Structure formats: C-alpha cells, structure tokens
Coordinates of C-alpha atoms in Angstrom, one line a residue:
Chain L
M1 CA 0.0 0.0 0.0
G2 CA 1.3 3.5 -0.9
R3 CA 3.9 2.2 -3.4
P4 CA 2.8 3.1 -6.9
P5 CA 3.5 0.2 -9.4
V6 CA 6.6 0.9 -11.3
V7 CA 5.9 0.6 -15.0
P8 CA 8.9 -0.3 -17.1
G9 CA 10.6 2.9 -18.2
E10 CA 8.8 5.0 -15.6
K11 CA 10.7 7.1 -13.2
P12 CA 11.1 5.9 -9.7
T13 CA 9.0 7.8 -7.1
K14 CA 11.9 9.6 -5.5
E15 CA 12.8 11.1 -8.9
K16 CA 9.2 12.1 -9.6
I17 CA 9.0 13.8 -6.2
F18 CA 12.2 15.7 -7.0
D19 CA 11.0 16.8 -10.5
V20 CA 7.5 17.8 -9.3
A21 CA 9.0 19.8 -6.3
V22 CA 11.3 21.7 -8.7
D23 CA 8.2 22.5 -10.9
L24 CA 6.2 23.7 -8.0
F25 CA 9.0 25.7 -6.4
A26 CA 9.7 27.4 -9.7
D27 CA 6.0 28.2 -10.4
R28 CA 4.7 29.1 -6.9
G29 CA 7.7 29.7 -4.9
Y30 CA 9.4 27.6 -2.2
D31 CA 7.6 29.1 0.8
R32 CA 4.2 28.7 -0.8
T33 CA 4.7 25.1 -1.7
S34 CA 4.0 22.5 1.0
V35 CA 4.9 18.8 1.1
R36 CA 1.2 18.1 0.8
D37 CA 1.1 20.1 -2.5
I38 CA 4.0 18.0 -3.8
A39 CA 2.4 14.8 -2.7
R40 CA -0.8 15.7 -4.4
A41 CA 0.9 16.7 -7.6
V42 CA 2.8 13.4 -7.8
G43 CA -0.4 11.5 -6.9
I44 CA 0.8 9.8 -3.7
A45 CA 0.2 10.2 0.0
E46 CA 2.1 12.8 2.1
S47 CA 3.6 9.9 4.1
A48 CA 5.0 8.4 0.9
V49 CA 6.9 11.7 0.2
Y50 CA 8.4 11.5 3.7
R51 CA 9.6 8.0 3.1
H52 CA 12.0 9.6 0.5
Y53 CA 12.6 13.0 1.9
P54 CA 12.2 13.7 5.7
S55 CA 11.2 17.3 5.0
K56 CA 10.8 20.1 2.4
E57 CA 14.3 21.3 3.4
A58 CA 15.7 17.9 2.5
I59 CA 14.3 18.3 -1.0
L60 CA 16.1 21.6 -1.1
D61 CA 19.3 19.9 -0.1
A62 CA 18.8 17.4 -2.9
I63 CA 18.4 20.3 -5.3
F64 CA 21.6 21.8 -4.1
E65 CA 23.4 18.5 -4.5
Y66 CA 22.0 18.2 -8.0
M67 CA 23.3 21.7 -8.9
E68 CA 26.8 20.7 -7.7
T69 CA 26.9 17.9 -10.2
Q70 CA 25.8 20.1 -13.1
I71 CA 27.6 23.4 -12.4
Y72 CA 31.0 22.0 -11.5
A73 CA 31.0 19.2 -13.9
P74 CA 33.3 19.8 -16.8
L75 CA 31.6 21.6 -19.6
P76 CA 31.3 19.9 -22.9
P77 CA 34.2 21.0 -25.2
A78 CA 33.5 24.2 -27.0
P79 CA 32.8 23.4 -30.7
E80 CA 34.8 26.5 -31.7
A81 CA 37.9 24.9 -30.4
D82 CA 38.6 23.0 -33.6
R83 CA 38.1 26.0 -35.8
H84 CA 40.4 28.3 -33.9
G85 CA 42.9 25.6 -33.2
E86 CA 43.9 26.1 -29.6
S87 CA 41.1 27.4 -27.5
T88 CA 41.5 30.1 -24.9
I89 CA 40.4 29.8 -21.3
F90 CA 37.8 32.4 -21.9
R91 CA 36.2 30.4 -24.7
D92 CA 36.3 27.2 -22.7
M93 CA 34.5 28.9 -19.8
L94 CA 31.9 30.8 -21.7
A95 CA 31.1 29.0 -24.9
G96 CA 29.4 26.1 -23.0
L97 CA 26.9 28.3 -21.3
P98 CA 24.1 27.9 -23.9
W99 CA 24.3 24.1 -23.2
F100 CA 22.5 24.8 -19.9
I101 CA 19.6 26.2 -21.8
E102 CA 19.5 23.6 -24.6
A103 CA 20.3 20.4 -22.8
N104 CA 19.0 20.8 -19.3
P105 CA 15.5 22.2 -18.8
I106 CA 15.5 21.3 -15.1
M107 CA 18.6 23.5 -14.6
I108 CA 16.6 26.4 -16.0
K109 CA 13.9 25.9 -13.3
I110 CA 16.5 25.4 -10.6
A111 CA 18.4 28.5 -11.5
H112 CA 15.2 30.4 -11.6
I113 CA 14.3 29.2 -8.1
M114 CA 17.7 30.2 -6.7
F115 CA 17.6 33.7 -8.2
T116 CA 14.0 34.4 -7.1
E117 CA 14.0 32.8 -3.7
M118 CA 17.4 34.1 -2.5
Y119 CA 15.9 37.4 -1.3
H120 CA 13.7 35.8 1.4
N121 CA 15.2 32.5 2.0
D122 CA 18.4 32.6 4.0
R123 CA 19.5 29.0 3.1
I124 CA 19.2 29.7 -0.6
R125 CA 20.8 33.1 -0.4
E126 CA 23.7 31.7 1.6
Y127 CA 24.0 28.8 -0.8
V128 CA 24.1 31.0 -3.8
Q129 CA 26.6 33.3 -2.2
R130 CA 28.9 30.6 -0.9
E131 CA 28.8 28.0 -3.6
Y132 CA 28.1 30.0 -6.6
I133 CA 29.8 33.4 -6.0
E134 CA 32.6 32.9 -3.5
R135 CA 33.6 29.5 -4.6
G136 CA 33.3 30.5 -8.3
D137 CA 35.5 33.5 -7.6
E138 CA 38.1 31.3 -5.9
M139 CA 38.1 28.8 -8.6
T140 CA 38.2 31.3 -11.4
E141 CA 41.0 33.2 -9.7
A142 CA 43.1 30.0 -9.5
I143 CA 42.4 29.2 -13.1
F144 CA 43.5 32.7 -14.3
R145 CA 46.6 32.6 -12.1
E146 CA 47.6 29.4 -13.7
Q147 CA 47.0 30.9 -17.1
M148 CA 49.0 33.9 -16.3
E149 CA 51.9 31.9 -14.9
A150 CA 51.8 29.8 -18.1
G151 CA 52.1 32.9 -20.2
K152 CA 48.7 32.4 -21.8
I153 CA 47.2 35.6 -20.6
R154 CA 49.1 38.8 -20.0
P155 CA 50.0 39.9 -16.4
C156 CA 47.1 41.4 -14.6
D157 CA 45.3 41.5 -11.3
V158 CA 43.8 38.0 -11.5
R159 CA 41.5 38.5 -8.6
A160 CA 39.9 41.6 -10.2
L161 CA 39.8 39.8 -13.5
A162 CA 38.1 36.8 -12.0
G163 CA 35.5 39.1 -10.4
L164 CA 34.9 40.8 -13.7
F165 CA 34.6 37.6 -15.6
N166 CA 32.3 36.0 -13.0
S167 CA 30.2 39.1 -12.9
Y168 CA 29.5 38.7 -16.6
R169 CA 28.5 35.1 -16.0
F170 CA 26.3 36.2 -13.1
A171 CA 24.5 38.8 -15.2
W172 CA 24.2 36.4 -18.0
V173 CA 22.6 33.8 -15.8
F174 CA 20.3 36.4 -14.2
Q175 CA 19.3 37.7 -17.6
T176 CA 18.6 34.2 -18.9
F177 CA 16.9 32.6 -15.9
V178 CA 15.0 35.5 -14.6
F179 CA 14.3 38.1 -17.2
D180 CA 14.0 35.7 -20.1
Y181 CA 12.5 32.9 -18.0
G182 CA 9.5 31.4 -19.9
K183 CA 10.3 33.2 -23.1
P184 CA 11.3 31.3 -26.2
V185 CA 15.1 31.3 -26.4
D186 CA 16.9 32.8 -29.4
I187 CA 20.0 30.6 -29.2
C188 CA 21.6 32.3 -32.1
R189 CA 21.5 35.7 -30.4
V190 CA 22.7 34.2 -27.2
K191 CA 25.7 32.6 -28.9
K192 CA 26.5 35.7 -30.8
E193 CA 26.6 37.8 -27.6
L194 CA 28.7 35.3 -25.9
E195 CA 31.1 35.2 -28.8
S196 CA 31.5 39.0 -28.5
Q197 CA 32.4 38.7 -24.9
I198 CA 34.8 35.8 -25.5
E199 CA 36.6 37.9 -28.2
L200 CA 36.8 40.9 -26.0
F201 CA 38.4 39.0 -23.1
E202 CA 40.7 37.2 -25.6
D203 CA 41.7 40.6 -27.1
L204 CA 42.2 42.4 -23.8
L205 CA 44.1 39.6 -22.1
K206 CA 46.2 38.3 -24.9
P207 CA 49.8 37.7 -23.9
E208 CA 52.1 40.6 -24.5
K209 CA 54.5 40.2 -27.4
Chain M
M1 CA -8.8 57.5 22.2
E2 CA -9.5 59.8 19.3
S3 CA -7.6 63.0 20.1
K4 CA -8.5 66.3 18.5
A5 CA -5.6 65.8 16.1
K6 CA -6.9 62.4 15.0
K7 CA -10.4 63.8 14.4
T8 CA -9.0 66.2 11.8
G9 CA -7.0 63.3 10.3
R10 CA -3.8 65.3 10.6
P11 CA -1.3 64.0 13.1
V12 CA 0.5 66.5 15.2
K13 CA 3.7 67.3 13.3
V14 CA 6.9 67.6 15.2
P15 CA 9.3 70.0 13.4
G16 CA 11.7 67.9 11.4
E17 CA 9.7 64.7 11.7
K18 CA 8.5 62.9 8.6
G19 CA 4.9 63.1 7.6
T20 CA 2.8 60.0 8.2
K21 CA 2.5 59.2 4.5
E22 CA 6.3 59.2 4.3
K23 CA 6.6 57.0 7.4
I24 CA 4.1 54.5 5.9
F25 CA 6.1 54.5 2.6
D26 CA 9.4 53.8 4.3
A27 CA 8.0 51.1 6.6
A28 CA 6.4 49.4 3.6
V29 CA 9.7 49.5 1.6
D30 CA 11.6 47.9 4.5
L31 CA 8.9 45.3 5.1
F32 CA 8.6 44.4 1.4
A33 CA 12.3 44.2 1.1
E34 CA 12.6 41.9 4.1
K35 CA 9.6 39.6 3.8
G36 CA 8.4 40.0 0.3
Y37 CA 5.4 42.0 -0.9
G38 CA 3.1 38.9 -0.7
S39 CA 3.8 38.3 2.9
V40 CA 3.3 41.8 4.2
S41 CA -0.2 43.1 5.1
I42 CA -1.5 46.6 5.7
R43 CA -1.8 45.6 9.3
D44 CA 2.0 44.8 9.4
I45 CA 2.7 48.2 8.0
S46 CA 0.4 50.0 10.3
Q47 CA 1.9 48.3 13.3
T48 CA 5.4 49.1 12.3
V49 CA 4.5 52.8 11.9
G50 CA 2.4 52.7 15.1
I51 CA -0.9 53.8 13.7
T52 CA -4.2 52.2 12.9
E53 CA -5.0 50.4 9.7
G54 CA -7.5 53.0 9.0
A55 CA -4.9 55.7 9.2
V56 CA -2.9 53.8 6.5
Y57 CA -5.9 53.7 4.2
R58 CA -6.3 57.4 4.6
H59 CA -3.1 57.8 2.6
F60 CA -3.0 54.7 0.4
S61 CA -6.2 53.0 -0.8
S62 CA -4.5 49.6 -0.9
K63 CA -1.3 47.7 -0.7
E64 CA -1.1 47.9 -4.5
A65 CA -1.3 51.7 -4.2
I66 CA 1.8 51.6 -2.1
L67 CA 3.6 49.5 -4.7
E68 CA 2.6 52.0 -7.3
A69 CA 4.0 54.8 -5.2
I70 CA 7.3 52.9 -5.0
F71 CA 7.5 52.7 -8.8
A72 CA 6.7 56.4 -9.1
F73 CA 9.5 57.1 -6.6
V74 CA 12.0 55.1 -8.6
E75 CA 10.9 56.8 -11.8
S76 CA 11.4 60.2 -10.3
R77 CA 14.8 59.4 -8.7
I78 CA 16.4 57.2 -11.3
Y79 CA 19.1 59.2 -13.0
P80 CA 18.0 61.0 -16.2
P81 CA 20.3 60.5 -19.2
V82 CA 23.3 62.8 -19.0
P83 CA 22.9 65.6 -21.5
E84 CA 25.5 65.3 -24.3
A85 CA 27.3 68.5 -23.5
S86 CA 27.8 67.4 -19.9
L87 CA 29.1 64.0 -21.1
D88 CA 31.6 65.7 -23.4
A89 CA 32.7 68.0 -20.6
M90 CA 33.1 65.1 -18.2
I91 CA 35.2 63.2 -20.7
D92 CA 37.5 66.1 -21.1
A93 CA 37.8 66.9 -17.4
L94 CA 38.0 63.4 -15.8
S95 CA 40.2 60.4 -16.3
F96 CA 38.6 57.2 -17.6
R97 CA 38.8 55.7 -14.1
E98 CA 37.2 58.7 -12.5
I99 CA 34.3 58.6 -15.0
L100 CA 33.7 54.9 -14.3
E101 CA 33.9 55.4 -10.6
S102 CA 31.2 58.0 -10.7
M103 CA 28.7 55.2 -11.5
P104 CA 28.8 53.2 -8.3
R105 CA 29.2 56.4 -6.5
T106 CA 25.8 57.5 -7.9
I107 CA 24.2 54.3 -6.7
L108 CA 25.8 54.6 -3.2
G109 CA 24.9 58.3 -3.0
D110 CA 21.2 57.5 -3.2
Q111 CA 20.6 54.8 -0.6
D112 CA 16.8 55.4 -0.7
L113 CA 16.8 54.6 -4.3
A114 CA 19.0 51.5 -3.7
R115 CA 16.6 50.3 -1.0
V116 CA 13.6 50.8 -3.1
T117 CA 15.0 49.2 -6.2
R118 CA 15.7 46.2 -4.0
V119 CA 12.0 45.8 -3.5
M120 CA 11.5 45.9 -7.2
V121 CA 14.2 43.4 -7.8
T122 CA 12.8 41.0 -5.2
E123 CA 9.2 41.4 -6.4
M124 CA 9.7 41.3 -10.1
H125 CA 9.5 37.6 -10.5
H126 CA 5.8 37.8 -9.7
D127 CA 5.0 40.6 -12.0
R128 CA 5.8 40.7 -15.7
K129 CA 5.4 44.4 -16.1
L130 CA 7.8 45.0 -13.2
R131 CA 10.3 42.6 -14.6
E132 CA 10.3 44.3 -17.9
Y133 CA 10.7 47.7 -16.2
V134 CA 13.7 46.5 -14.2
Q135 CA 15.2 44.8 -17.2
R136 CA 14.9 48.1 -19.1
E137 CA 16.0 50.5 -16.4
M138 CA 18.7 48.4 -14.7
F139 CA 20.2 46.5 -17.7
E140 CA 19.3 47.9 -21.1
R141 CA 19.3 51.6 -20.5
P142 CA 22.5 51.6 -18.5
V143 CA 24.2 49.5 -21.2
A144 CA 23.0 51.9 -24.0
E145 CA 24.1 55.0 -22.1
T146 CA 27.5 53.4 -21.2
E147 CA 27.9 52.5 -24.8
V148 CA 27.5 56.1 -25.8
L149 CA 30.2 57.0 -23.2
F150 CA 32.6 54.4 -24.6
K151 CA 32.0 55.5 -28.2
K152 CA 33.0 59.0 -27.2
L153 CA 36.0 57.9 -25.2
L154 CA 37.1 55.8 -28.2
A155 CA 36.7 58.8 -30.6
K156 CA 38.9 60.8 -28.3
G157 CA 41.5 58.1 -28.1
K158 CA 41.1 57.8 -24.4
I159 CA 40.6 54.0 -24.5
K160 CA 42.1 51.4 -26.8
P161 CA 40.0 50.1 -29.7
C162 CA 37.2 47.8 -28.7
D163 CA 33.6 47.2 -29.4
P164 CA 31.8 49.7 -27.2
H165 CA 28.6 47.7 -26.9
T166 CA 30.4 44.6 -25.7
M167 CA 32.5 46.7 -23.3
A168 CA 29.4 48.4 -22.0
T169 CA 27.7 45.1 -21.4
L170 CA 30.7 43.9 -19.5
F171 CA 31.0 46.9 -17.3
I172 CA 27.3 47.1 -16.5
S173 CA 27.3 43.3 -15.7
Y174 CA 29.9 44.1 -13.1
L175 CA 27.9 47.0 -11.7
I176 CA 24.8 44.7 -11.5
Y177 CA 26.8 41.9 -9.8
W178 CA 28.2 44.5 -7.4
Y179 CA 24.7 45.8 -6.7
F180 CA 23.6 42.3 -5.8
E181 CA 26.7 41.9 -3.5
M182 CA 26.0 45.2 -1.8
F183 CA 22.2 45.2 -1.5
V184 CA 21.1 41.6 -1.6
F185 CA 23.8 39.3 -0.3
S186 CA 25.2 41.7 2.1
F187 CA 21.9 43.2 3.0
G188 CA 22.0 44.4 6.6
N189 CA 25.7 43.6 6.9
P190 CA 27.6 46.8 7.0
A191 CA 31.0 45.1 7.3
E192 CA 30.4 43.1 4.1
Q193 CA 29.1 46.1 2.3
S194 CA 32.2 48.1 3.2
R195 CA 34.3 45.3 1.7
H196 CA 32.4 45.4 -1.5
E197 CA 32.5 49.1 -1.7
K198 CA 36.3 48.8 -1.7
A199 CA 36.3 45.9 -4.2
V200 CA 34.6 48.0 -6.8
A201 CA 37.6 50.4 -6.9
A202 CA 40.0 47.5 -7.5
M203 CA 37.9 46.2 -10.3
I204 CA 37.6 49.6 -12.0
Q205 CA 41.3 50.0 -11.7
S206 CA 41.8 46.7 -13.5
F207 CA 39.3 47.6 -16.1
T208 CA 41.0 50.9 -16.9
D209 CA 44.4 49.1 -17.0
M210 CA 43.0 46.7 -19.6
L211 CA 41.7 49.6 -21.7
Q212 CA 44.7 51.9 -21.6
P213 CA 45.2 53.2 -25.1
E214 CA 48.2 51.6 -26.9
V215 CA 51.2 53.8 -26.5
V216 CA 52.6 54.5 -29.9
I217 CA 56.4 54.9 -29.8
T218 CA 57.6 57.1 -32.6

C-alpha cells in the first residue's frame, strides 16, 4: 500500500517527487509550496513523500546536490575549439553556457528558483553566495593565475579579472533565468553575444608580445 | 482615544519629523524588502508605523497603491540621461577611471533609491510588467548609455579600440553583480558592504588598465 506500481521505463518515485517539487518551487515559490502540494501533484500520500525526503528542506538539499553535479561538472568541449585551433580559457569557460539552456530544462527551473528565492530564503541566499559566487571567484582566480603563470594571458590582477569575468556570467545567468524565463530562447542571439564577450576577453588579455 | 488631532485626520507634526505618508512608505519599503510583498499586510505596515490600519488607508487606498508609489518614486529618482554636452565636458575633465567610478558612487549616493530598487528586484518575478521595467532600467538603459560613453572615449583616443557595446555590457554586468553583492547578499551587513565598496575600486582600476590606449612609440 502506498507504493505506486513501477511501469517499465517510468521514473522511480523519488525522482518524480524531485521533479515535481522543482516545478512547484519554480511556479509558486518555495515558501508557498507545501509537502502536501508536492504529494498531491505526484499522486501519492504525504507519508509516501516523507519516506524519501524527511522534510521540504531535505528536498532543497537534494536540489543543491544536483546543482553541484551540473555546475562544477566539466563543460562539454566548445565546438569552436577546432576552428580556432587552440582554445582560450575564456572560450572554454563561456562557450558552453548555452548548453545549460539547450540540454538541461531542469537547470533552468532550478536557476530560476535560486535567483528568485534568495531574497527571502536565508538558506538559498547563503548557498548562492557561498557556492556560486565565493567558490566561483576562488576557482576562477586560481584558473586565471595558472593561465598567467603559463604565459597564456598577460600579467594582470587575477582577482579583479576573476571578479569581472564572473560578474559577466552572473549577469548572463540572471538575464537568462530571470528576465528571459519562460520566453522562447533565441539561441543564435545568445551565442552571438557570448562570442563578442569571448573575443573581448581574448583581445584584452592576450599575452604581451 | 481619538484626540482632536486624529479627528481632523492630521497627526501633530513635530518639526523635522517625517509626515505619516512618508513613514508609511518607508515602513512598507523595509517590510517588502525583508519579507516580500506577498507576505506583508496593511496591518503589518500600520503596526510598524504605530498607527491604525484606517490611518494607513487614509493615505493609500490599498497595498497595491503603495507599490505604485514605490514605482513612481523610482521613476522620479532614477538618473535621467546625462545631456550630451555634460558628457563631453566630463570626458575632457576626468580620467577614464574617474568617469567609471562615478557610476557606483551615484548608486551609493542615493541609498533610498537603492533600498527601493531592491524591493522591485525582489518582487519582479511575480510581475511581468515590473520585470520588464527592471530589465529596461537596470540593464538595457545603462548599457545603452554606457555604450555612448565608450564610443565618445574611443573617438577621443582615451581608450584602446574595442567594441563599445560589448564593453558596456561587461561593465554594466559588473555593476549589477556589485549591486547584488551590496544590496542583496550583504543586505543588513555593513562590514560586508564596506568590503564590496572597496572591491569595486580595484575592479575599476583593473578595467581601466586593460583599456589603456596603446602607446605609440615614434
């Protein structure tokens, strides 16, 4: 009793709960969604949800964990790399961004949740600040320092450069997952704009002769 | 309970004290920013100000009316486009770095506006019109105006050749990120805000270094 029959090819219950929760959090907001709402939308009893997730906060934890696997996973190789021969770090780090829109609809919803809930939800705000901004800055600074030491980019203040670079990514994510959320995506325009920024960074930071 | 002052609807004004309408507005802005528009009631606002709900309704017909007043406030305070002559004068008088620094300084100089725009940024995901307004006023217009600035700087040889639109997008992205650091992530944390205030100077320095015009050695 309480265990829906698993049809071959059908998602397991835990995954369904996760997906439905993401939908509801994105549509209604985290605070306004209860475990009962989630249970109802999945078509199971509330107690069945608790068997997989002890609380709504636990579902949020699962969302954070999922983000980790996606954001810090290596990006697929930028297709431009072949055309240009050797790719630059800026291209490697930016050209894969549209992939998030094209390949991963759940990430669009999750990013939307993060950027809209962070104002009122301390856990989400702290998570975004710590994992996305601070950690992103540390990682990017380390990457740029390595590049500079290898002579691939000209000498510069790598910390400031990392901040600048990440601010562009932040604004891009914000634009994409908040302002343009729900709108049909013009992938060509997105790629074109990213290409301009890549070229700008490449030009400004190219190694001195 | 109803004093003579309350009967006339006009609270006794202490010299220098804000009017009731202003107090209601300020309290609403703070509450909306902290808890979210949806979670705040007229009662919450009235309690914060220390007046009755009825007294609030005397100034604002509804919670929506307060939000409208917030938009009107932003409209009136948001910086108008710099007239061309002033822009030219500024370019001649100031260094590139000083010009760029004036932008965060403008934001910091008007903390009321910063607080109020925070309400708009936090509420805009519920409201498409508001979202479009913020996108236009906080992203698109600043980028367009900064692009004009960069074009002029390029024409005068004050920065090295670059695409002004792309440059403007990058710079405004940084200001937006900085705005979020200051007024969202570090909200209510003066020590953190102070840190970010300083960080913007370092970034602008780095930016200007990157865009130094090439020195032509003859």
